[in-house]
mmCIF file of C-alpha atoms in Angstrom:
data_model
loop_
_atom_site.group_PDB
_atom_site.id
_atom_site.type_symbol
_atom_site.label_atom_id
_atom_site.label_comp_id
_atom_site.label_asym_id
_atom_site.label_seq_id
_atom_site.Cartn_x
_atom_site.Cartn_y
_atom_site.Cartn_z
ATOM 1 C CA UNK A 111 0.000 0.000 0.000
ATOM 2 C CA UNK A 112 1.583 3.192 -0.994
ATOM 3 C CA UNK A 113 2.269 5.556 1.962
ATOM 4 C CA UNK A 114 0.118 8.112 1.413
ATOM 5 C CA UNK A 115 -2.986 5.845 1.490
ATOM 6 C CA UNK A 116 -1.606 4.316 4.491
ATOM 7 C CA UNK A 117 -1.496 7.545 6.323
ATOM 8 C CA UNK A 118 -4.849 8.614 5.216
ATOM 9 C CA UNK A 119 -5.897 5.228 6.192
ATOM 10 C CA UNK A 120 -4.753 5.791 9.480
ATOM 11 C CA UNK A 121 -6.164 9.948 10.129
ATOM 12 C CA UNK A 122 -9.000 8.022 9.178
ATOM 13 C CA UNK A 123 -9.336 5.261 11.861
ATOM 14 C CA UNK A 124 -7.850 7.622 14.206
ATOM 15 C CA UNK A 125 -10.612 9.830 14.113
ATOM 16 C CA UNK A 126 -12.950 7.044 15.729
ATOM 17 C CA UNK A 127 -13.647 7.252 19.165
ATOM 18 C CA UNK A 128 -12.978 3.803 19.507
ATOM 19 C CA UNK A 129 -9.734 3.353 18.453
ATOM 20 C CA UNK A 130 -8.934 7.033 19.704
ATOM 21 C CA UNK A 131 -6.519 5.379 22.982
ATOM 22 C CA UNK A 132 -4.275 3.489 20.442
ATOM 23 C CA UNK A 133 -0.689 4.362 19.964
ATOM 24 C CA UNK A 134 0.558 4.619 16.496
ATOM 25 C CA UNK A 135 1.862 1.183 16.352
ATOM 26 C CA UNK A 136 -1.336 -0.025 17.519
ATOM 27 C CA UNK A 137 -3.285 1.694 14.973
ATOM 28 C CA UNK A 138 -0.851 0.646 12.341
ATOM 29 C CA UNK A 139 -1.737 -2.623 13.737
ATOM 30 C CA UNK A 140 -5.695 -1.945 13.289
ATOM 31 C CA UNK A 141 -4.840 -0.481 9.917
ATOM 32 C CA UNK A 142 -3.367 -3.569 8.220
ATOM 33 C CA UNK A 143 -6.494 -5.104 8.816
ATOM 34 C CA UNK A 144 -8.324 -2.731 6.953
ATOM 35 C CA UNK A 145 -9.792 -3.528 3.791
ATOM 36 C CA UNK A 146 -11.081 -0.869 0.954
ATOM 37 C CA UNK A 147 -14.126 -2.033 -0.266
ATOM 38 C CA UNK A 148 -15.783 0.008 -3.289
ATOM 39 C CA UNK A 149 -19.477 0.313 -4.196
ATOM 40 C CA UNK A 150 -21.677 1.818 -7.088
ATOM 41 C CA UNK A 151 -24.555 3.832 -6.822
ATOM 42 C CA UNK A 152 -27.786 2.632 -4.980
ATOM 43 C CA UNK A 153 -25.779 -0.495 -3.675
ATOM 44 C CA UNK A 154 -26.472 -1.623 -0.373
ATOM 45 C CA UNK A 155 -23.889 -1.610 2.029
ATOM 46 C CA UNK A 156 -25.409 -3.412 5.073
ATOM 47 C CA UNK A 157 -29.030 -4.084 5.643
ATOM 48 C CA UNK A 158 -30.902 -3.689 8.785
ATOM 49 C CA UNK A 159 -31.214 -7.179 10.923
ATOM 50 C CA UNK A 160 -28.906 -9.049 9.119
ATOM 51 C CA UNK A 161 -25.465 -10.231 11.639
ATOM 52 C CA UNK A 162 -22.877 -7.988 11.427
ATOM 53 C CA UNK A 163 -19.249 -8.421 10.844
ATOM 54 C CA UNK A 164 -17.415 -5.326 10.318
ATOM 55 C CA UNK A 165 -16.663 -1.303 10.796
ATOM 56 C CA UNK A 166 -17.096 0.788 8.146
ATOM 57 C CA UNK A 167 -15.440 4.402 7.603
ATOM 58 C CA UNK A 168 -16.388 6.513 4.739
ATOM 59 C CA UNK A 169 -13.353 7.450 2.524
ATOM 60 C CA UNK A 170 -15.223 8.881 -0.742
ATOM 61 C CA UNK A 171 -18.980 9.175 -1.170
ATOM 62 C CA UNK A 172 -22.120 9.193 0.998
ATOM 63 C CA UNK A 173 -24.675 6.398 2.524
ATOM 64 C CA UNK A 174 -28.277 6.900 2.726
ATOM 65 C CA UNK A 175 -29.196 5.332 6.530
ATOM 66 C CA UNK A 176 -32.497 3.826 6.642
ATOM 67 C CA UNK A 177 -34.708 1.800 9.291
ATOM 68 C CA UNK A 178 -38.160 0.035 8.186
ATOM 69 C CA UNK A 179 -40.476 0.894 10.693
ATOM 70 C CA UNK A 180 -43.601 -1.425 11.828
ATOM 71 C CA UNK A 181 -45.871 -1.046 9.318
ATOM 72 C CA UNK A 182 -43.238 -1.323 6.236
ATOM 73 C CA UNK A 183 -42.519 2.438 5.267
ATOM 74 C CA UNK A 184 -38.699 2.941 5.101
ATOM 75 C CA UNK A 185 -37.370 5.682 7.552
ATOM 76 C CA UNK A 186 -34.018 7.828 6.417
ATOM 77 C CA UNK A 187 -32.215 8.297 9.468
ATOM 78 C CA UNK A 188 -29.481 10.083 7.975
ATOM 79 C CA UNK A 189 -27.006 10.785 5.014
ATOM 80 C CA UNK A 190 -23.425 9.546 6.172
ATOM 81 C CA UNK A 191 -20.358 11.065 4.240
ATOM 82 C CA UNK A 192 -16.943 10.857 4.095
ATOM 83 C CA UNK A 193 -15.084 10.229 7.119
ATOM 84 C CA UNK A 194 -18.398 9.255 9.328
ATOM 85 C CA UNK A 195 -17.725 5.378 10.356
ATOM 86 C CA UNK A 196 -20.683 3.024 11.186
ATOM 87 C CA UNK A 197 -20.356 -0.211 12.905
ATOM 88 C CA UNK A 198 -18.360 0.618 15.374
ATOM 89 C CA UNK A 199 -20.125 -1.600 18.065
ATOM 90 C CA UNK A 200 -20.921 -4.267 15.734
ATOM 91 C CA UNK A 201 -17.074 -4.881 15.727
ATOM 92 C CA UNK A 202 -16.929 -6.197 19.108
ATOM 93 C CA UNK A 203 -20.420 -7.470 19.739
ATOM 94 C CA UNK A 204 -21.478 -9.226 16.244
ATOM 95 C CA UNK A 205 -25.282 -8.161 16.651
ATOM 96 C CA UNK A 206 -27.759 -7.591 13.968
ATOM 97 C CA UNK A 207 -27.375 -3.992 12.033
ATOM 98 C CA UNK A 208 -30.239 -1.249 13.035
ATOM 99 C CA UNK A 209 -30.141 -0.001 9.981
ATOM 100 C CA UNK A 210 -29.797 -0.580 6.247
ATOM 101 C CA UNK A 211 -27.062 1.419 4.467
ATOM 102 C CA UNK A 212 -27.341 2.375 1.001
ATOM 103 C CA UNK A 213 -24.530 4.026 -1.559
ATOM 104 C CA UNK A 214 -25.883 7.310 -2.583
ATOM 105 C CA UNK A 215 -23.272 8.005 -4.993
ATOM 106 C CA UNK A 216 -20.443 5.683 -5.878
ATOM 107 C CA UNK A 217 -18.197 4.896 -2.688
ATOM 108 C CA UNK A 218 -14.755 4.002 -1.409
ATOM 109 C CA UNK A 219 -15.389 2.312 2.059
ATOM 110 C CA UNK A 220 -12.732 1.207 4.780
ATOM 111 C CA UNK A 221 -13.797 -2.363 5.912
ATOM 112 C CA UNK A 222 -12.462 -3.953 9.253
ATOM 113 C CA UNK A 223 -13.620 -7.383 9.552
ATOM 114 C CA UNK A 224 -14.596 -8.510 12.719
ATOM 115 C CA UNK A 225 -13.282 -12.225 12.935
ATOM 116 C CA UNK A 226 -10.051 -10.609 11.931
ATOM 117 C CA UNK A 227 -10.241 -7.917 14.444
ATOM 118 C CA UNK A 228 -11.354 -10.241 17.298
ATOM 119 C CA UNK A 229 -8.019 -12.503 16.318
ATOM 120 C CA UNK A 230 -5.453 -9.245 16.745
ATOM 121 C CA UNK A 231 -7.196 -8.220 20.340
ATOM 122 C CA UNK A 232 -6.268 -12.022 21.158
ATOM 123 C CA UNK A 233 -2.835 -11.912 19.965
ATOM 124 C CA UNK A 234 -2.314 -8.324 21.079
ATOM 125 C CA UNK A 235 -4.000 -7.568 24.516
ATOM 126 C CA UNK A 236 -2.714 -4.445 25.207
ATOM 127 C CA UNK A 237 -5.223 -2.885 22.313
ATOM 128 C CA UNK A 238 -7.947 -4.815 24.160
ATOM 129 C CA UNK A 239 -6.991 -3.045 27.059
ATOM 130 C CA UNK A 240 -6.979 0.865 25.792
ATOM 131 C CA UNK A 241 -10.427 -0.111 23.816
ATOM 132 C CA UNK A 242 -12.078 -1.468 27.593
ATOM 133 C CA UNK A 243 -11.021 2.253 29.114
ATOM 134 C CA UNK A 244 -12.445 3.868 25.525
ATOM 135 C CA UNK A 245 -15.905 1.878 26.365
ATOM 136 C CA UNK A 246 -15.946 2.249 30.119
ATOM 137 C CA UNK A 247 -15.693 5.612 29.713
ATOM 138 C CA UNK A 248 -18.223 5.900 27.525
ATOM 139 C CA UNK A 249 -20.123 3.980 29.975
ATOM 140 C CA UNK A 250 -19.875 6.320 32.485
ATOM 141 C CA UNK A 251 -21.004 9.413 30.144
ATOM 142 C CA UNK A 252 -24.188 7.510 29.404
ATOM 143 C CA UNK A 253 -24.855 6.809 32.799
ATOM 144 C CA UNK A 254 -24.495 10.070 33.982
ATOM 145 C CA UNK A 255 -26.451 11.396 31.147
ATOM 146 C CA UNK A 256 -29.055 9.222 32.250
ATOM 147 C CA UNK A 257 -29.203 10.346 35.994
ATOM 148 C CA UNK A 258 -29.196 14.085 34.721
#
């Protein structure tokens, strides 16, 4: 990989909260994971209740978010664009996606799969470490958000 898409690659997956703990050689670490995945317009990305296995970060393009609600109709949630990641939990806990992702325009997408990702907090545990603080202190936001 040449080095100036490795070092975009890695602003990118720096700028997730998640992985925000890391130390470069961790995220380098992350980072050779990391897969660039391309889609055309109107193709779905992920689609609500279906398992999960992988992060997603935006390089080039935008994602239409939808949810079907109870009776059917299709809900947009949101229009994702480059640099937003989605995912993020489904990385650690393999649950079913909330939400069906859909390529606006033609994409570039940065794929960590989660089998893969699962095997490098094994063989490395000090990145399994940093992400526990990252999520307990996200933890503690929520629950002080929800005694306020």
């Amino acid at each position: 990989m040449p080095a100036k898409t490795l070092e975009k690659h890695l602003t990118l997956l720096s700028s997730i909260p998640l992985f925000s703990g890391l130390t470069p050689e961790q995220l380098a670490k992350v980072a050779a994971l990391a897969q660039v995945r391309s889609y055309g317009r109107h193709q779905t990305v992920v689609t609500q209740g279906e398992p999960a296995h992988a992060l997603f970060a935006i390089i080039r393009g935008r994602l239409k978010v939808a949810s079907s609600a109870p009776d059917g109709r299709d809900v947009v949630l949101g229009i994702m664009a480059e640099g937003e990641v989605f995912g993020e939990v489904a990385l650690l806990d393999g649950g079913a996606r909330s939400a069906t992702c859909t390529s606006i325009e033609p994409c570039e997408l940065l794929a960590i799969d989660r089998v893969q990702f699962l095997e490098l907090l094994e063989s490395t545990p000090s990145i399994a470490v940093k992400l526990l603080h990252v999520l307990a202190g996200r933890l503690r936001r929520l629950s002080r958000r929800s005694e306020d």
